[in-house]
Amino acid sequence: MSAPNVTRITIDRRTALLGLAGCCLTGPVLAGPEEELPQKGDTLAFSDGPLEGKPVRLAAIVEGEPTLAVAVDAASGIQRTESRFAKIVLVRLPEADIDEDTRPYAVDGVIALSAICTHQGCTVNGWNKDTKSLLCFCHGSEFVPGEGGRVSKGPARKRIPVLPLAKSEAGEAIVADAFRGKPGPGV
Ligand code: FES
């Protein structure tokens, strides 16, 4: 069996640690900054790479290169970096690869999803070019962003929720509504 055609998204140490912190969490969800969800009206900032901390311009999201971001409180301008649930992965797909149910939540072919694997909470930081799927390297689960984060390969059983997006006049990503589903591990 040939190895899948995959790439790993570069993540910084902080993002990796937040992902590990979420790994294997199965108990009740605690309230607090570490569990904050993106809010309607939040902006997004790049969380890694040369543009880290800068507002996400949708034009900067490249097809085949999922990009990690974090939600930013629009009122205070503070990044929700304490919360693993505020970690977002952005994916650009051809319109034809986005199904009817997912299309209303995408902008210019860009889909935002929770970056937390629904199996045991690792950061989803891989991309399978062959299947156009997000890949979690912890145990190999795959998710189809163009089909609302559907699980295409386990052990994960729960889809990764989509975060509805809008676009500002300046072409920057804005959170249009709450996650379509509950982020984090589950079934
Ligand atoms: S935590 Fe992602 S596949 Fe197990």
PDB file of N, CA, C and O in Angstrom, residues 139-172:
ATOM      1  N   HIS A 139      -3.653   9.984  15.188  1.00  0.00           N
ATOM      2  CA  HIS A 139      -4.088   8.603  14.955  1.00  0.00           C
ATOM      3  C   HIS A 139      -4.614   8.404  13.539  1.00  0.00           C
ATOM      4  O   HIS A 139      -5.227   7.376  13.254  1.00  0.00           O
ATOM      5  N   GLY A 140      -4.432   9.402  12.665  1.00  0.00           N
ATOM      6  CA  GLY A 140      -4.735   9.223  11.247  1.00  0.00           C
ATOM      7  C   GLY A 140      -6.149   9.532  10.800  1.00  0.00           C
ATOM      8  O   GLY A 140      -6.516   9.198   9.672  1.00  0.00           O
ATOM      9  N   SER A 141      -6.951  10.164  11.631  1.00  0.00           N
ATOM     10  CA  SER A 141      -8.309  10.515  11.180  1.00  0.00           C
ATOM     11  C   SER A 141      -8.258  11.554  10.058  1.00  0.00           C
ATOM     12  O   SER A 141      -7.348  12.384  10.003  1.00  0.00           O
ATOM     13  N   GLU A 142      -9.251  11.486   9.174  1.00  0.00           N
ATOM     14  CA  GLU A 142      -9.342  12.448   8.084  1.00  0.00           C
ATOM     15  C   GLU A 142     -10.759  13.026   8.024  1.00  0.00           C
ATOM     16  O   GLU A 142     -11.736  12.339   8.346  1.00  0.00           O
ATOM     17  N   PHE A 143     -10.824  14.282   7.596  1.00  0.00           N
ATOM     18  CA  PHE A 143     -12.086  15.035   7.568  1.00  0.00           C
ATOM     19  C   PHE A 143     -12.189  15.776   6.241  1.00  0.00           C
ATOM     20  O   PHE A 143     -11.192  16.343   5.771  1.00  0.00           O
ATOM     21  N   VAL A 144     -13.395  15.811   5.669  1.00  0.00           N
ATOM     22  CA  VAL A 144     -13.597  16.444   4.364  1.00  0.00           C
ATOM     23  C   VAL A 144     -14.173  17.847   4.574  1.00  0.00           C
ATOM     24  O   VAL A 144     -15.362  17.992   4.893  1.00  0.00           O
ATOM     25  N   PRO A 145     -13.378  18.880   4.374  1.00  0.00           N
ATOM     26  CA  PRO A 145     -13.870  20.238   4.659  1.00  0.00           C
ATOM     27  C   PRO A 145     -15.007  20.659   3.736  1.00  0.00           C
ATOM     28  O   PRO A 145     -15.924  21.368   4.170  1.00  0.00           O
ATOM     29  N   GLY A 146     -14.971  20.206   2.493  1.00  0.00           N
ATOM     30  CA  GLY A 146     -16.011  20.590   1.541  1.00  0.00           C
ATOM     31  C   GLY A 146     -17.342  19.898   1.787  1.00  0.00           C
ATOM     32  O   GLY A 146     -18.346  20.215   1.147  1.00  0.00           O
ATOM     33  N   GLU A 147     -17.354  18.948   2.716  1.00  0.00           N
ATOM     34  CA  GLU A 147     -18.588  18.256   3.098  1.00  0.00           C
ATOM     35  C   GLU A 147     -18.853  18.476   4.586  1.00  0.00           C
ATOM     36  O   GLU A 147     -19.164  17.541   5.335  1.00  0.00           O
ATOM     37  N   GLY A 148     -18.682  19.708   5.003  1.00  0.00           N
ATOM     38  CA  GLY A 148     -19.014  20.066   6.379  1.00  0.00           C
ATOM     39  C   GLY A 148     -18.162  19.396   7.432  1.00  0.00           C
ATOM     40  O   GLY A 148     -18.601  19.208   8.565  1.00  0.00           O
ATOM     41  N   GLY A 149     -16.912  19.028   7.075  1.00  0.00           N
ATOM     42  CA  GLY A 149     -16.018  18.403   8.047  1.00  0.00           C
ATOM     43  C   GLY A 149     -16.327  16.937   8.311  1.00  0.00           C
ATOM     44  O   GLY A 149     -15.914  16.384   9.338  1.00  0.00           O
ATOM     45  N   ARG A 150     -17.014  16.295   7.365  1.00  0.00           N
ATOM     46  CA  ARG A 150     -17.384  14.880   7.523  1.00  0.00           C
ATOM     47  C   ARG A 150     -16.136  14.013   7.762  1.00  0.00           C
ATOM     48  O   ARG A 150     -15.086  14.251   7.173  1.00  0.00           O
ATOM     49  N   VAL A 151     -16.286  13.008   8.621  1.00  0.00           N
ATOM     50  CA  VAL A 151     -15.193  12.057   8.855  1.00  0.00           C
ATOM     51  C   VAL A 151     -15.126  11.109   7.656  1.00  0.00           C
ATOM     52  O   VAL A 151     -16.115  10.456   7.313  1.00  0.00           O
ATOM     53  N   SER A 152     -13.966  11.072   7.009  1.00  0.00           N
ATOM     54  CA  SER A 152     -13.789  10.120   5.909  1.00  0.00           C
ATOM     55  C   SER A 152     -12.920   8.940   6.328  1.00  0.00           C
ATOM     56  O   SER A 152     -12.873   7.923   5.660  1.00  0.00           O
ATOM     57  N   LYS A 153     -12.222   9.101   7.453  1.00  0.00           N
ATOM     58  CA  LYS A 153     -11.385   8.013   7.955  1.00  0.00           C
ATOM     59  C   LYS A 153     -11.253   8.145   9.466  1.00  0.00           C
ATOM     60  O   LYS A 153     -10.952   9.238   9.969  1.00  0.00           O
ATOM     61  N   GLY A 154     -11.507   7.073  10.203  1.00  0.00           N
ATOM     62  CA  GLY A 154     -11.427   7.084  11.653  1.00  0.00           C
ATOM     63  C   GLY A 154     -10.005   6.981  12.149  1.00  0.00           C
ATOM     64  O   GLY A 154      -9.074   7.023  11.350  1.00  0.00           O
ATOM     65  N   PRO A 155      -9.850   6.902  13.462  1.00  0.00           N
ATOM     66  CA  PRO A 155     -10.847   6.529  14.460  1.00  0.00           C
ATOM     67  C   PRO A 155     -11.854   7.615  14.865  1.00  0.00           C
ATOM     68  O   PRO A 155     -12.793   7.313  15.603  1.00  0.00           O
ATOM     69  N   ALA A 156     -11.671   8.879  14.461  1.00  0.00           N
ATOM     70  CA  ALA A 156     -12.668   9.889  14.835  1.00  0.00           C
ATOM     71  C   ALA A 156     -14.038   9.469  14.310  1.00  0.00           C
ATOM     72  O   ALA A 156     -14.143   8.833  13.251  1.00  0.00           O
ATOM     73  N   ARG A 157     -15.075   9.823  15.031  1.00  0.00           N
ATOM     74  CA  ARG A 157     -16.441   9.470  14.616  1.00  0.00           C
ATOM     75  C   ARG A 157     -17.310  10.693  14.412  1.00  0.00           C
ATOM     76  O   ARG A 157     -18.384  10.620  13.841  1.00  0.00           O
ATOM     77  N   LYS A 158     -16.852  11.828  14.934  1.00  0.00           N
ATOM     78  CA  LYS A 158     -17.665  13.046  14.869  1.00  0.00           C
ATOM     79  C   LYS A 158     -17.037  14.033  13.890  1.00  0.00           C
ATOM     80  O   LYS A 158     -15.810  14.233  13.902  1.00  0.00           O
ATOM     81  N   ARG A 159     -17.878  14.653  13.065  1.00  0.00           N
ATOM     82  CA  ARG A 159     -17.349  15.624  12.110  1.00  0.00           C
ATOM     83  C   ARG A 159     -16.716  16.811  12.829  1.00  0.00           C
ATOM     84  O   ARG A 159     -17.059  17.101  13.985  1.00  0.00           O
ATOM     85  N   ILE A 160     -15.810  17.487  12.142  1.00  0.00           N
ATOM     86  CA  ILE A 160     -15.250  18.739  12.669  1.00  0.00           C
ATOM     87  C   ILE A 160     -16.214  19.857  12.303  1.00  0.00           C
ATOM     88  O   ILE A 160     -16.556  20.026  11.132  1.00  0.00           O
ATOM     89  N   PRO A 161     -16.683  20.640  13.265  1.00  0.00           N
ATOM     90  CA  PRO A 161     -17.679  21.653  12.926  1.00  0.00           C
ATOM     91  C   PRO A 161     -17.108  22.800  12.095  1.00  0.00           C
ATOM     92  O   PRO A 161     -15.956  23.203  12.261  1.00  0.00           O
ATOM     93  N   VAL A 162     -17.978  23.294  11.229  1.00  0.00           N
ATOM     94  CA  VAL A 162     -17.640  24.442  10.378  1.00  0.00           C
ATOM     95  C   VAL A 162     -17.996  25.724  11.112  1.00  0.00           C
ATOM     96  O   VAL A 162     -18.999  25.788  11.827  1.00  0.00           O
ATOM     97  N   LEU A 163     -17.160  26.743  10.933  1.00  0.00           N
ATOM     98  CA  LEU A 163     -17.424  28.068  11.493  1.00  0.00           C
ATOM     99  C   LEU A 163     -17.848  28.983  10.339  1.00  0.00           C
ATOM    100  O   LEU A 163     -17.045  29.247   9.432  1.00  0.00           O
ATOM    101  N   PRO A 164     -19.098  29.453  10.348  1.00  0.00           N
ATOM    102  CA  PRO A 164     -19.564  30.301   9.248  1.00  0.00           C
ATOM    103  C   PRO A 164     -18.712  31.572   9.112  1.00  0.00           C
ATOM    104  O   PRO A 164     -18.404  32.230  10.108  1.00  0.00           O
ATOM    105  N   LEU A 165     -18.367  31.875   7.896  1.00  0.00           N
ATOM    106  CA  LEU A 165     -17.508  33.032   7.617  1.00  0.00           C
ATOM    107  C   LEU A 165     -18.235  34.117   6.847  1.00  0.00           C
ATOM    108  O   LEU A 165     -19.174  33.847   6.104  1.00  0.00           O
ATOM    109  N   ALA A 166     -17.770  35.343   7.030  1.00  0.00           N
ATOM    110  CA  ALA A 166     -18.163  36.478   6.193  1.00  0.00           C
ATOM    111  C   ALA A 166     -16.873  37.212   5.839  1.00  0.00           C
ATOM    112  O   ALA A 166     -15.790  36.840   6.290  1.00  0.00           O
ATOM    113  N   LYS A 167     -17.015  38.249   5.032  1.00  0.00           N
ATOM    114  CA  LYS A 167     -15.835  38.995   4.572  1.00  0.00           C
ATOM    115  C   LYS A 167     -16.060  40.490   4.797  1.00  0.00           C
ATOM    116  O   LYS A 167     -17.133  41.018   4.470  1.00  0.00           O
ATOM    117  N   SER A 168     -15.057  41.158   5.351  1.00  0.00           N
ATOM    118  CA  SER A 168     -15.161  42.606   5.538  1.00  0.00           C
ATOM    119  C   SER A 168     -14.909  43.325   4.210  1.00  0.00           C
ATOM    120  O   SER A 168     -14.453  42.711   3.235  1.00  0.00           O
ATOM    121  N   GLU A 169     -15.162  44.620   4.201  1.00  0.00           N
ATOM    122  CA  GLU A 169     -14.895  45.398   2.983  1.00  0.00           C
ATOM    123  C   GLU A 169     -13.425  45.335   2.603  1.00  0.00           C
ATOM    124  O   GLU A 169     -13.063  45.452   1.436  1.00  0.00           O
ATOM    125  N   ALA A 170     -12.585  45.140   3.603  1.00  0.00           N
ATOM    126  CA  ALA A 170     -11.143  45.063   3.345  1.00  0.00           C
ATOM    127  C   ALA A 170     -10.703  43.664   2.923  1.00  0.00           C
ATOM    128  O   ALA A 170      -9.515  43.430   2.709  1.00  0.00           O
ATOM    129  N   GLY A 171     -11.691  42.758   2.814  1.00  0.00           N
ATOM    130  CA  GLY A 171     -11.361  41.402   2.379  1.00  0.00           C
ATOM    131  C   GLY A 171     -10.867  40.509   3.493  1.00  0.00           C
ATOM    132  O   GLY A 171     -10.269  39.457   3.239  1.00  0.00           O
ATOM    133  N   GLU A 172     -11.111  40.913   4.740  1.00  0.00           N
ATOM    134  CA  GLU A 172     -10.653  40.097   5.871  1.00  0.00           C
ATOM    135  C   GLU A 172     -11.770  39.184   6.375  1.00  0.00           C
ATOM    136  O   GLU A 172     -12.963  39.500   6.245  1.00  0.00           O
TER     137      GLU A 172
END
